[in-house]
Short mmCIF file of C-alpha atoms in Angstrom, two decimals:
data_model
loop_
_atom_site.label_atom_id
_atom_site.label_comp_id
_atom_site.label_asym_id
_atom_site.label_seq_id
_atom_site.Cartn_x
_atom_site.Cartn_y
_atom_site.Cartn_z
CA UNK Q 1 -23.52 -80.49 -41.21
CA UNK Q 2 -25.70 -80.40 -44.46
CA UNK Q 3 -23.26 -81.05 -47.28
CA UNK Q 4 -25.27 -78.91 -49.91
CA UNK Q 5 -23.92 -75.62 -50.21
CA UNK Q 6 -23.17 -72.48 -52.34
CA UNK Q 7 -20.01 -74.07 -54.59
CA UNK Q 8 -21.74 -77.38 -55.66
CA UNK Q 9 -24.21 -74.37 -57.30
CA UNK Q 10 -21.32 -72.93 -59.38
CA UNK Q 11 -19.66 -76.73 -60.09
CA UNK Q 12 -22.85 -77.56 -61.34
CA UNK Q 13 -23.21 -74.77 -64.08
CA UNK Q 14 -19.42 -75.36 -65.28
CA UNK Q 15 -20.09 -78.36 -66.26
CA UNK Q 16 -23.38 -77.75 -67.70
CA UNK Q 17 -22.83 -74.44 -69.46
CA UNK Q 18 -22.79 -75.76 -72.89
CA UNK Q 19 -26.28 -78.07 -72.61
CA UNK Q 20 -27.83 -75.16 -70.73
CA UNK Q 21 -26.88 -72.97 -73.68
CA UNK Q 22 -28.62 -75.28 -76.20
CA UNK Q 23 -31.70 -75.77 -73.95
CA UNK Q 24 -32.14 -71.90 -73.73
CA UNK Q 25 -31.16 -70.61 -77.28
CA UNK Q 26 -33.28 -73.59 -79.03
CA UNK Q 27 -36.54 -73.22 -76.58
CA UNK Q 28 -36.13 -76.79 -74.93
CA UNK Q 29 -37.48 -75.56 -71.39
CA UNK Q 30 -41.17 -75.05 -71.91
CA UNK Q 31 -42.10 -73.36 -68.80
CA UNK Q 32 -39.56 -70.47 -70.20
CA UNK Q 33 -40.81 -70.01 -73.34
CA UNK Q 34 -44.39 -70.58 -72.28
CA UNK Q 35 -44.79 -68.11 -69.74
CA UNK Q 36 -41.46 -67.18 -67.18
CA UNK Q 37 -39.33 -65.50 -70.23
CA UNK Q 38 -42.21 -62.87 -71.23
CA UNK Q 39 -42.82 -62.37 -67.71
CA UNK Q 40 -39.38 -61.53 -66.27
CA UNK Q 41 -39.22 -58.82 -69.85
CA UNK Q 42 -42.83 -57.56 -69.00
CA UNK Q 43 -41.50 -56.80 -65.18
CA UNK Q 44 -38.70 -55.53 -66.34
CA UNK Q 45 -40.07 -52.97 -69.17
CA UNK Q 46 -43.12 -52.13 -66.24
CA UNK Q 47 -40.94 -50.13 -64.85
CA UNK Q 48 -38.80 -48.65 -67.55
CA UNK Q 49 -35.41 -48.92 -66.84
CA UNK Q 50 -32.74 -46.77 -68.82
CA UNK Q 51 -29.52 -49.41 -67.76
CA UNK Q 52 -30.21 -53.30 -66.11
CA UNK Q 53 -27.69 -55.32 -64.78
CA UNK Q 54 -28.26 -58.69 -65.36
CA UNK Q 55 -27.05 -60.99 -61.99
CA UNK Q 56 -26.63 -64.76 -63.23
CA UNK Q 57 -27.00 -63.55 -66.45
CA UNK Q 58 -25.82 -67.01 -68.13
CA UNK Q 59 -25.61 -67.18 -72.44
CA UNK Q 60 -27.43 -63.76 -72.12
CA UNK Q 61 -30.99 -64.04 -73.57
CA UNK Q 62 -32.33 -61.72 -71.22
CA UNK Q 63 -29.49 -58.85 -71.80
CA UNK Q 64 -30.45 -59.47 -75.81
CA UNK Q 65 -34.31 -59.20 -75.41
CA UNK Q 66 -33.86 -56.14 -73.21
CA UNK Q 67 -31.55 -54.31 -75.90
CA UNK Q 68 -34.12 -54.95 -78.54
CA UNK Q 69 -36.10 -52.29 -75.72
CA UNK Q 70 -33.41 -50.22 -75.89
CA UNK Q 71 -31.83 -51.26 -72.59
CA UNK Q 72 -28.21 -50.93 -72.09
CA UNK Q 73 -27.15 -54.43 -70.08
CA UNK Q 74 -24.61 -55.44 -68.13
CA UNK Q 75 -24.51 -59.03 -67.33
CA UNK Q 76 -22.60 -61.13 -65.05
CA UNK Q 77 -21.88 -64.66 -64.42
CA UNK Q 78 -19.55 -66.67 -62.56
CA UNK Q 79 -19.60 -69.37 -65.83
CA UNK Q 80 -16.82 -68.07 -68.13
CA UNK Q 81 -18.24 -70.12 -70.92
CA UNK Q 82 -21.65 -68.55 -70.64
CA UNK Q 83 -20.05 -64.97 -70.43
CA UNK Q 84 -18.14 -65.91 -73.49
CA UNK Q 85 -21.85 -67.31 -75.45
CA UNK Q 86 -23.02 -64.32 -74.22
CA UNK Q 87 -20.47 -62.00 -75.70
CA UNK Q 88 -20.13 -63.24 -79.09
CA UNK Q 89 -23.68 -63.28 -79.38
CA UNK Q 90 -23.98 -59.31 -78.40
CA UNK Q 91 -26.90 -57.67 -77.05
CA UNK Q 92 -24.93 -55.93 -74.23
CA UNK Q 93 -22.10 -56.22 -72.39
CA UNK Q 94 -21.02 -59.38 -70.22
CA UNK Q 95 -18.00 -59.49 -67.62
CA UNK Q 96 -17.19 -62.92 -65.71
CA UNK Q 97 -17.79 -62.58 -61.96
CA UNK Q 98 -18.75 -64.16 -59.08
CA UNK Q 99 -21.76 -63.48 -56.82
CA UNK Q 100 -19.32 -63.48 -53.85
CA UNK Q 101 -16.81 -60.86 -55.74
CA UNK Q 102 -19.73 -58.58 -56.61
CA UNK Q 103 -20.52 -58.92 -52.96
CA UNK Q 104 -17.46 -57.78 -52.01
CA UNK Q 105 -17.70 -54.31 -53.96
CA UNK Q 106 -16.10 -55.18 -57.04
CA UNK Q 107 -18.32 -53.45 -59.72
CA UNK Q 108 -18.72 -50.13 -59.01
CA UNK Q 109 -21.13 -49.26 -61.73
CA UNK Q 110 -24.86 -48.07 -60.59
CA UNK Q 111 -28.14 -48.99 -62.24
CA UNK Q 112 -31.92 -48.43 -62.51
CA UNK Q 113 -32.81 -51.59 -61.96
CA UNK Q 114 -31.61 -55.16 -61.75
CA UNK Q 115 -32.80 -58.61 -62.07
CA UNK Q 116 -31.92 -62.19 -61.35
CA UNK Q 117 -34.09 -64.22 -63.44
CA UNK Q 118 -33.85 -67.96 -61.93
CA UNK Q 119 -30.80 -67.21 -60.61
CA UNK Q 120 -30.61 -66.85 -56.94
CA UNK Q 121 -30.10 -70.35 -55.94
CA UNK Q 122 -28.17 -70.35 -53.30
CA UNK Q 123 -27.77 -69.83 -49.30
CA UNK Q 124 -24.81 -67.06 -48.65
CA UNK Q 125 -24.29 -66.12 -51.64
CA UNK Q 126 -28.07 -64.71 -52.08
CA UNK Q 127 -27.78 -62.79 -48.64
CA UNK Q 128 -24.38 -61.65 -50.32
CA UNK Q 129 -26.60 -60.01 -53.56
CA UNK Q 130 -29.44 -58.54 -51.30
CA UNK Q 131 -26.97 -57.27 -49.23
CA UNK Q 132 -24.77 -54.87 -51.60
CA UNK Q 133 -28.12 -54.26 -53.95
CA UNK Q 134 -28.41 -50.84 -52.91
CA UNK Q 135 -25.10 -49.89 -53.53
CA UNK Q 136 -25.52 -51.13 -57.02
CA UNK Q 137 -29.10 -49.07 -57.70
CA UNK Q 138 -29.96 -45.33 -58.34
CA UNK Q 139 -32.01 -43.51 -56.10
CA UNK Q 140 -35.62 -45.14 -56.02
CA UNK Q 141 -33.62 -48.03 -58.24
CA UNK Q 142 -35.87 -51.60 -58.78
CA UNK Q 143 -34.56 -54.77 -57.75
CA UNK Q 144 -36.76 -57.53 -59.82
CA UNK Q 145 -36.23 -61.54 -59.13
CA UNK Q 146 -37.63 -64.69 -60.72
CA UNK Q 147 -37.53 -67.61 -58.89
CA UNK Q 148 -38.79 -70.95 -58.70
CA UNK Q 149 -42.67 -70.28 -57.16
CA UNK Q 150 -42.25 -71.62 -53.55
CA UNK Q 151 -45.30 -73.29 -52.73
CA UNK Q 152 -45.69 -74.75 -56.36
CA UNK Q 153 -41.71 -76.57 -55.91
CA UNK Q 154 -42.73 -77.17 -52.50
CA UNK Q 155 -43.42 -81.03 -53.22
CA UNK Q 156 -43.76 -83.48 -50.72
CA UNK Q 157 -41.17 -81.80 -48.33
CA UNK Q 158 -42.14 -79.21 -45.04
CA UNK Q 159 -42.53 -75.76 -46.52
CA UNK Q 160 -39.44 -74.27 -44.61
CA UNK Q 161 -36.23 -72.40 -46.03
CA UNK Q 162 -33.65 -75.05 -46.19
CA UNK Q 163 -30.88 -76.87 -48.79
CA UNK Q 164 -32.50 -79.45 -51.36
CA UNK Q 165 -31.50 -81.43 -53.64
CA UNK Q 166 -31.09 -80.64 -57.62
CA UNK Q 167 -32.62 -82.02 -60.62
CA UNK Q 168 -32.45 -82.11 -64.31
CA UNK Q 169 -35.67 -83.78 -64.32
CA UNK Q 170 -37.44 -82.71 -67.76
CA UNK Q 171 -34.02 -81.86 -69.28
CA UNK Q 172 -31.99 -83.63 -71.69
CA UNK Q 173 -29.66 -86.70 -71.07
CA UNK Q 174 -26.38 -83.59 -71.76
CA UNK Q 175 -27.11 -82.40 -68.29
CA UNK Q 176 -24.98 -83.88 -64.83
CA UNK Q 177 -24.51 -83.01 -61.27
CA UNK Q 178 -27.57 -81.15 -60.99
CA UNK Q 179 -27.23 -78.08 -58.59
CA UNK Q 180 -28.59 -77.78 -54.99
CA UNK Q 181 -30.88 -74.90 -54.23
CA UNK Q 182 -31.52 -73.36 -51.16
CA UNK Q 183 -35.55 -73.66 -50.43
CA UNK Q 184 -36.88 -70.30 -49.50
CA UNK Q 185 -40.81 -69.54 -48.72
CA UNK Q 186 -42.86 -66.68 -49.94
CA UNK Q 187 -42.17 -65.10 -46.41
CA UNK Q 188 -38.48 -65.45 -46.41
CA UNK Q 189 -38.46 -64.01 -49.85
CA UNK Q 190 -40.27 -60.94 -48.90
CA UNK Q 191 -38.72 -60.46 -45.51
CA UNK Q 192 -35.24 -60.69 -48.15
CA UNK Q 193 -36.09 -57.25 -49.37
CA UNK Q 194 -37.64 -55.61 -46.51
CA UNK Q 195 -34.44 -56.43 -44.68
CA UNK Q 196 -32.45 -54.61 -47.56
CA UNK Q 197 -34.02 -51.50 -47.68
CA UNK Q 198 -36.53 -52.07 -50.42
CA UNK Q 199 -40.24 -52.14 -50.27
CA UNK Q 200 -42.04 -54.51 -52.55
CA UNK Q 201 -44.13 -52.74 -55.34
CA UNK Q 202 -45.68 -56.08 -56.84
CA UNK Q 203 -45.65 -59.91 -56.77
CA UNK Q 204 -46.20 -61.52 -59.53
CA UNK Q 205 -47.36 -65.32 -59.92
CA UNK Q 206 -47.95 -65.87 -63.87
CA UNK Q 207 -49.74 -69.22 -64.90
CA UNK Q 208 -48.74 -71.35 -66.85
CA UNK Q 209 -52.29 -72.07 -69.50
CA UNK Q 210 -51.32 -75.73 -69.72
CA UNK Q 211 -51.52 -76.34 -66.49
CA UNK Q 212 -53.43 -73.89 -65.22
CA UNK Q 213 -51.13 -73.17 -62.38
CA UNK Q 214 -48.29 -70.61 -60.99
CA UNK Q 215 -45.10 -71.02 -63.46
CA UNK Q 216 -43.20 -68.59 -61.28
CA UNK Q 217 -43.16 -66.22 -58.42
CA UNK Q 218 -41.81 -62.60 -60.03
CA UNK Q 219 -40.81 -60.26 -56.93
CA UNK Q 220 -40.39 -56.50 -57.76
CA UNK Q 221 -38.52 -54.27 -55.09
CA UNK Q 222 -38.06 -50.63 -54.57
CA UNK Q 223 -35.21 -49.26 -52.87
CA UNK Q 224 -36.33 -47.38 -49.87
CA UNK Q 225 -35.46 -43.36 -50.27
CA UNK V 1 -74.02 -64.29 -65.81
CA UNK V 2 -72.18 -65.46 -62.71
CA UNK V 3 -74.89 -66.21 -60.62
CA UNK V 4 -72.20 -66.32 -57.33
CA UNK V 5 -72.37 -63.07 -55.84
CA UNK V 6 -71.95 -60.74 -52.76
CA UNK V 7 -74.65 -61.54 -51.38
CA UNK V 8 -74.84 -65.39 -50.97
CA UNK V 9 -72.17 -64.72 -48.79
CA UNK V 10 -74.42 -62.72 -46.14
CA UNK V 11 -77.18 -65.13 -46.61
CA UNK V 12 -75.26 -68.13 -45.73
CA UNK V 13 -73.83 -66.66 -42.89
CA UNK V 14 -76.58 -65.33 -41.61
CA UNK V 15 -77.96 -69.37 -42.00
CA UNK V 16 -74.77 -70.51 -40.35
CA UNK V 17 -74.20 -68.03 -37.28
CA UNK V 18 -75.14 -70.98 -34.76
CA UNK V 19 -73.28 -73.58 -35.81
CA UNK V 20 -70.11 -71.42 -36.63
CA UNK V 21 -70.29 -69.73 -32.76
CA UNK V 22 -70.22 -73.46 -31.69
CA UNK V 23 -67.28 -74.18 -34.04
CA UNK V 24 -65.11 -71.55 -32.98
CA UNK V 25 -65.68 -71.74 -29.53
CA UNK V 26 -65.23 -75.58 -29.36
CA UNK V 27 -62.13 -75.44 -31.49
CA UNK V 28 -63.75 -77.62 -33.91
CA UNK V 29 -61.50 -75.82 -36.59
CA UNK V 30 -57.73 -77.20 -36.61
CA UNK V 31 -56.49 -74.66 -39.12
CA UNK V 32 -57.28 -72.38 -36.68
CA UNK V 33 -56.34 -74.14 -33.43
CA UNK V 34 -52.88 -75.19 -35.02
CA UNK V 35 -51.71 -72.27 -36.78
CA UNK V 36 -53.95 -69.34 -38.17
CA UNK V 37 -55.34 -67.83 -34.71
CA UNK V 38 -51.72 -67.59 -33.51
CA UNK V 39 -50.53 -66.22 -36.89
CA UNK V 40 -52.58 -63.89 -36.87
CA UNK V 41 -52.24 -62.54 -33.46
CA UNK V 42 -48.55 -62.52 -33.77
CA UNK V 43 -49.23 -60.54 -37.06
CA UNK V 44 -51.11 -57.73 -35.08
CA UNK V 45 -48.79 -57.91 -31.93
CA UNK V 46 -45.76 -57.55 -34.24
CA UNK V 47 -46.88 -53.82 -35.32
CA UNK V 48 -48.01 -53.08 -31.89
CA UNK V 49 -51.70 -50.92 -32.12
CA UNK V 50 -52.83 -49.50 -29.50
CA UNK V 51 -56.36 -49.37 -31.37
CA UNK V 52 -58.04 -52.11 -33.79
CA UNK V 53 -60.74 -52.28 -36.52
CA UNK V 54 -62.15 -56.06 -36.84
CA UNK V 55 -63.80 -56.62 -40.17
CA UNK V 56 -66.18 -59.19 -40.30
CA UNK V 57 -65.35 -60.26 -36.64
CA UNK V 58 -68.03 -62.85 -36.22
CA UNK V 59 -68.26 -64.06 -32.75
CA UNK V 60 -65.66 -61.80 -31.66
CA UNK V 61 -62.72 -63.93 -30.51
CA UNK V 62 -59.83 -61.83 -32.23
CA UNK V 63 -61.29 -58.94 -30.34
CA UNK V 64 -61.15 -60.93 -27.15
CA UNK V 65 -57.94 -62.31 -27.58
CA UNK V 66 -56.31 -59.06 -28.78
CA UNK V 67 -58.03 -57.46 -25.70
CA UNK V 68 -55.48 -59.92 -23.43
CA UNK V 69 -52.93 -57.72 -24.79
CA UNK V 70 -54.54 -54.47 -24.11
CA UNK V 71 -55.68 -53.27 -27.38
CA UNK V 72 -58.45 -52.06 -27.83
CA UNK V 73 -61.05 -53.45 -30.97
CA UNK V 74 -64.07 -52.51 -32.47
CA UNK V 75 -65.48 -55.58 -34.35
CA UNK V 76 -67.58 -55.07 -37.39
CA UNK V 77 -70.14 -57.86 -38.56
CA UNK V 78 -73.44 -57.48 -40.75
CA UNK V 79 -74.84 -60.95 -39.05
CA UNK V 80 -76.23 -59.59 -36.00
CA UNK V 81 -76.72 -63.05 -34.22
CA UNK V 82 -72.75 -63.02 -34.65
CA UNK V 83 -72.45 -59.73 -33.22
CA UNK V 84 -74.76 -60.34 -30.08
CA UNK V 85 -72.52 -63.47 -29.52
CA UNK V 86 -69.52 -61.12 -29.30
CA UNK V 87 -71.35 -58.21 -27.34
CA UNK V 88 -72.51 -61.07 -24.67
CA UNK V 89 -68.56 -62.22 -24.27
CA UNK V 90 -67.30 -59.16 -24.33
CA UNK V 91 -63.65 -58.03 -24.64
CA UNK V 92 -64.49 -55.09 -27.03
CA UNK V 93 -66.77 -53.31 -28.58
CA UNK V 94 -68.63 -54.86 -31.13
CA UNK V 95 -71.36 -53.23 -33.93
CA UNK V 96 -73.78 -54.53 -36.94
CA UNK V 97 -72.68 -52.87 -40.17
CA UNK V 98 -72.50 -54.08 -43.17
CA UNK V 99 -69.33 -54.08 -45.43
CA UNK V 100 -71.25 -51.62 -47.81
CA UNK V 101 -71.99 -49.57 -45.11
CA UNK V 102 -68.80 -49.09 -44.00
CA UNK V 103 -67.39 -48.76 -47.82
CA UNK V 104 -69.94 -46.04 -47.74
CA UNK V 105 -68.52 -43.98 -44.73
CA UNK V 106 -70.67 -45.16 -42.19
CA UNK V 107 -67.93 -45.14 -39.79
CA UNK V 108 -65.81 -42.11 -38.93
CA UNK V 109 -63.63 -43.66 -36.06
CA UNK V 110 -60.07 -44.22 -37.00
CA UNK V 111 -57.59 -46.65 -35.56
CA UNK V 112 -53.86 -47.89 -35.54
CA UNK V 113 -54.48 -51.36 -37.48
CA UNK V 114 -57.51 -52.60 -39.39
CA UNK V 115 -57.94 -56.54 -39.67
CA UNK V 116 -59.46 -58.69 -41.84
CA UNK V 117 -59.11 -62.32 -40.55
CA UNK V 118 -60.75 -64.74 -43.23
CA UNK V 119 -63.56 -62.65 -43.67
CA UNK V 120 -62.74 -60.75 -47.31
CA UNK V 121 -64.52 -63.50 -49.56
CA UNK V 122 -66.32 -61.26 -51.95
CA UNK V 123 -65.88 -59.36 -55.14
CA UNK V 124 -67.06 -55.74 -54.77
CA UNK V 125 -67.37 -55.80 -51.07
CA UNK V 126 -63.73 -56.09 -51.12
CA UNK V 127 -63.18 -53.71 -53.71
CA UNK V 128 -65.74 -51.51 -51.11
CA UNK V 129 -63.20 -52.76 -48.38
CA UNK V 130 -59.88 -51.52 -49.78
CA UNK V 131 -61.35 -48.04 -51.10
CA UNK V 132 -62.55 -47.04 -48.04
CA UNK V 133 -59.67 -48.04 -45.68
CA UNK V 134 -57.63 -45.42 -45.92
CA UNK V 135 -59.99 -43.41 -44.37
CA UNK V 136 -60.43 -45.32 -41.39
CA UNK V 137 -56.37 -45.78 -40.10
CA UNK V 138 -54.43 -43.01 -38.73
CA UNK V 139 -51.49 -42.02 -40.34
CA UNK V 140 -48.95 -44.80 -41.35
CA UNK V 141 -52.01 -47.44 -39.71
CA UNK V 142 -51.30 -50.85 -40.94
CA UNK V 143 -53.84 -53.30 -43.07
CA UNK V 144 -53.45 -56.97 -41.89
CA UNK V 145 -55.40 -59.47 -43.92
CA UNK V 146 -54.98 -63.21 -43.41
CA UNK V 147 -56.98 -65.49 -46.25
CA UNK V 148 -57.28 -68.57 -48.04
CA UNK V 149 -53.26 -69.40 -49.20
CA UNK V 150 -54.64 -68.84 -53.06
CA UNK V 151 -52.09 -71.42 -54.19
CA UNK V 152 -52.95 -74.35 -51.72
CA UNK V 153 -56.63 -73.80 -52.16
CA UNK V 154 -56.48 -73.78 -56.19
CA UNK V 155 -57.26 -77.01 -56.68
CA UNK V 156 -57.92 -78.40 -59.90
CA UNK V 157 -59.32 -74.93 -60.67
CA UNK V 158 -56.90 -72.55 -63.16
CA UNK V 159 -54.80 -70.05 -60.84
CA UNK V 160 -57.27 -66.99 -61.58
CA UNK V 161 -59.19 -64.14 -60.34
CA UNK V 162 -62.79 -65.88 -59.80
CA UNK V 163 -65.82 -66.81 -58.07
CA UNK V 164 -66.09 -70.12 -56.91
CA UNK V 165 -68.48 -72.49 -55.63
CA UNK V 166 -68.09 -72.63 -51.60
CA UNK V 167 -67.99 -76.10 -49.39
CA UNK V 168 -68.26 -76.83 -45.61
CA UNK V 169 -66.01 -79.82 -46.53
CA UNK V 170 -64.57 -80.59 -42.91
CA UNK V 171 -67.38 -78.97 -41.39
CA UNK V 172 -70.11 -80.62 -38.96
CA UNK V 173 -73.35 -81.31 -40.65
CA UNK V 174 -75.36 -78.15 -38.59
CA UNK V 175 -73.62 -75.86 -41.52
CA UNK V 176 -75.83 -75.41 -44.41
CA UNK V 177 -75.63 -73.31 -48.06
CA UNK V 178 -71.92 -73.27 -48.14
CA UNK V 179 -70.90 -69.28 -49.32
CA UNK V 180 -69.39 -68.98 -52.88
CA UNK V 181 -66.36 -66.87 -52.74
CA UNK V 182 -64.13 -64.87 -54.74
CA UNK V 183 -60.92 -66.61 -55.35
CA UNK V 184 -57.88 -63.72 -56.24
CA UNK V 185 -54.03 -65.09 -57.31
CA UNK V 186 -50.91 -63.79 -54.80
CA UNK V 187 -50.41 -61.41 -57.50
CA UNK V 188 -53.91 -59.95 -57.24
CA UNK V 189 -54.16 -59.33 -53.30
CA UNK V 190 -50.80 -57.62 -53.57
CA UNK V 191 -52.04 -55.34 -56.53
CA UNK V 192 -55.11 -54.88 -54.24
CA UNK V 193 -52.70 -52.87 -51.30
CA UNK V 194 -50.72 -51.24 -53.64
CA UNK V 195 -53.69 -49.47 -55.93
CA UNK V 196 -55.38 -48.64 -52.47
CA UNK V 197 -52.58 -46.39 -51.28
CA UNK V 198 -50.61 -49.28 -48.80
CA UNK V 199 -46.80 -50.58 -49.28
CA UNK V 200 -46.77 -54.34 -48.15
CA UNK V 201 -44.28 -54.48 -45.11
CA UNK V 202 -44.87 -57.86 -44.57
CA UNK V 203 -46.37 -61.02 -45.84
CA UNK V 204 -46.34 -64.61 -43.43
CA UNK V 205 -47.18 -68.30 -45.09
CA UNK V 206 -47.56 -69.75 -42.24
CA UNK V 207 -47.01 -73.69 -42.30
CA UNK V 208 -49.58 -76.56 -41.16
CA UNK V 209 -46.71 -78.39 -38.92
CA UNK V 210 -48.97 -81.48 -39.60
CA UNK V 211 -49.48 -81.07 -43.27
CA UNK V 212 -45.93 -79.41 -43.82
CA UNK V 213 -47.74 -77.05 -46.44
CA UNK V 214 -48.69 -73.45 -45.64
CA UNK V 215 -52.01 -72.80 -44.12
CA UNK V 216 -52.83 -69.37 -44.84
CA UNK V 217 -51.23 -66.37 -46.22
CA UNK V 218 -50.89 -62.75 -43.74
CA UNK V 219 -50.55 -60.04 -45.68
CA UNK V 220 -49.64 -56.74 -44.18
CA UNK V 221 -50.21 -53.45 -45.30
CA UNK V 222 -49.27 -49.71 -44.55
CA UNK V 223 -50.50 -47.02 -45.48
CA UNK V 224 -48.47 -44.35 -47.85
CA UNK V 225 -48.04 -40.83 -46.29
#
């Protein structure tokens, strides 16, 4: 029995929701402000969107670039202390909830689009997201995910979906008990939406000019009429 | 002025028509052997045509092998020492044209699937490719392209649209004037489907089970009603 799973995910960002706050509103995580932050907005705005909800939404950067577009937001997180960043800071609005509550029906709410930028890390709990994500969208709505690019993270191990180990390699000593993630190819990923009723309108893979290679994978679905 | 071009690609192949026959047929190639011929075959057998354009079929063997399953192919090659190969094995039928001939409308059959199995390596011949193809598949016909995986082949290169010098690296030493080719980003071959009328249904990354990394990428296409 593999001992990673879905909870060590959300232990992992209670404990490190007030680090992860200072990494993201002072700019500490190069590969964001570099390239992945512009390129989640610019798929985002693409498609023009009148109302997002933000899944994973954490201190809420995302929710306040979008409203500067003149989105209306609505973000979620499991990570009460990240809601609570997020709402005092503004930009939209931000309830707590789990991944596995939203599953469940809980927001009732429908949207033009939404996004999970780096924040689909887990095993059930993703199939849980893709799996109520056309309840949560408009007719012809836009489902848009970041995500670590697969065969860039790949690394020395077989390039199959499957639990790995965490990391806060490249962050600052503030961060513990890094999170596992669950390791999913560029197939899995798109067979993920075409298994949900959306069909993919564009991949993106933008490079990062330092090192000349893929920062991120950006996946843009469209939910089937 | 990039002096790497369309053309190059012809004239090596026409140089290298002996050699390659030979390679294929000897299973000289272990990309191939291992993973790619299977992946795509499954990739065409998974849609289930009853009728198959080959584009840029060489020596014929995806004709042949598809033939096993009762499908019929027409295979498409501007080398005609590749194409008398084919015709002498048999298993389909099998033509000279080049790809500007058929981007000009050369050919007025239409078919179930179209294929493209390593053999898109060009700039505007592909662009030629993808503009015409829409003409040549019934309705709701599928696209299947399987290529270089753009990130595993990178290299120390920057992730970019661009031609680049070609190598028979691997190869035996009967293969001369390597081809240059035009090297496109994940993001760029699915922009290519979508701006030439096709939804992706599908794409496969299909993994090297010696290497553990992926060994090609299958995209597949369909086109809008």
């Amino acid at each position: 029995m593999n001992p990673l799973n879905d909870q060590q995910i959300i232990d992992s960002w209670q404990k490190n929701a007030a680090p992860w706050t200072t990494a993201v509103r002072e700019n500490h995580i190069e590969s964001r402000t570099l390239v992945t932050n512009q390129a989640i907005v610019d798929a985002v705005l693409a498609i023009g969107p009148k109302t997002v909800l933000d899944i994973g939404c954490g201190e809420g950067w995302l929710a306040r670039e979008l409203a500067t577009h003149s989105i209306r937001v609505l973000g979620l997180d499991v990570v009460s202390e990240l809601v609570e960043q997020a709402c005092k800071t503004g930009g939209g609005r931000f309830e707590v909830m789990s991944y596995e509550d939203l599953a469940a029906g809980k927001l009732t709410e429908r949207f033009d689009a939404a996004v999970c930028n780096f924040s689909l890390l887990g095993k059930e709990s993703v199939d849980g997201i893709f799996n109520i994500m056309p309840t949560l969208l408009h007719t012809g709505g836009y489902f848009i995910v970041q995500t670590i690019h697969p065969v860039m993270s790949c690394g020395d191990q077989v390039y199959q979906d499957g639990w790995r180990e965490g990391s806060w390699h490249g962050f600052s000593n503030d961060f513990t008990d890094p999170a596992p993630w669950y390791f999913r190819t560029i197939e899995s990923w798109v067979r993920m939406f075409h298994e949900h009723h959306f069909h993919l309108t564009e991949i993106r893979d933008p490079m990062n000019p330092y090192t000349g290679k893929p920062a991120s994978i950006v996946l843009v679905g469209r939910l089937n009429n």
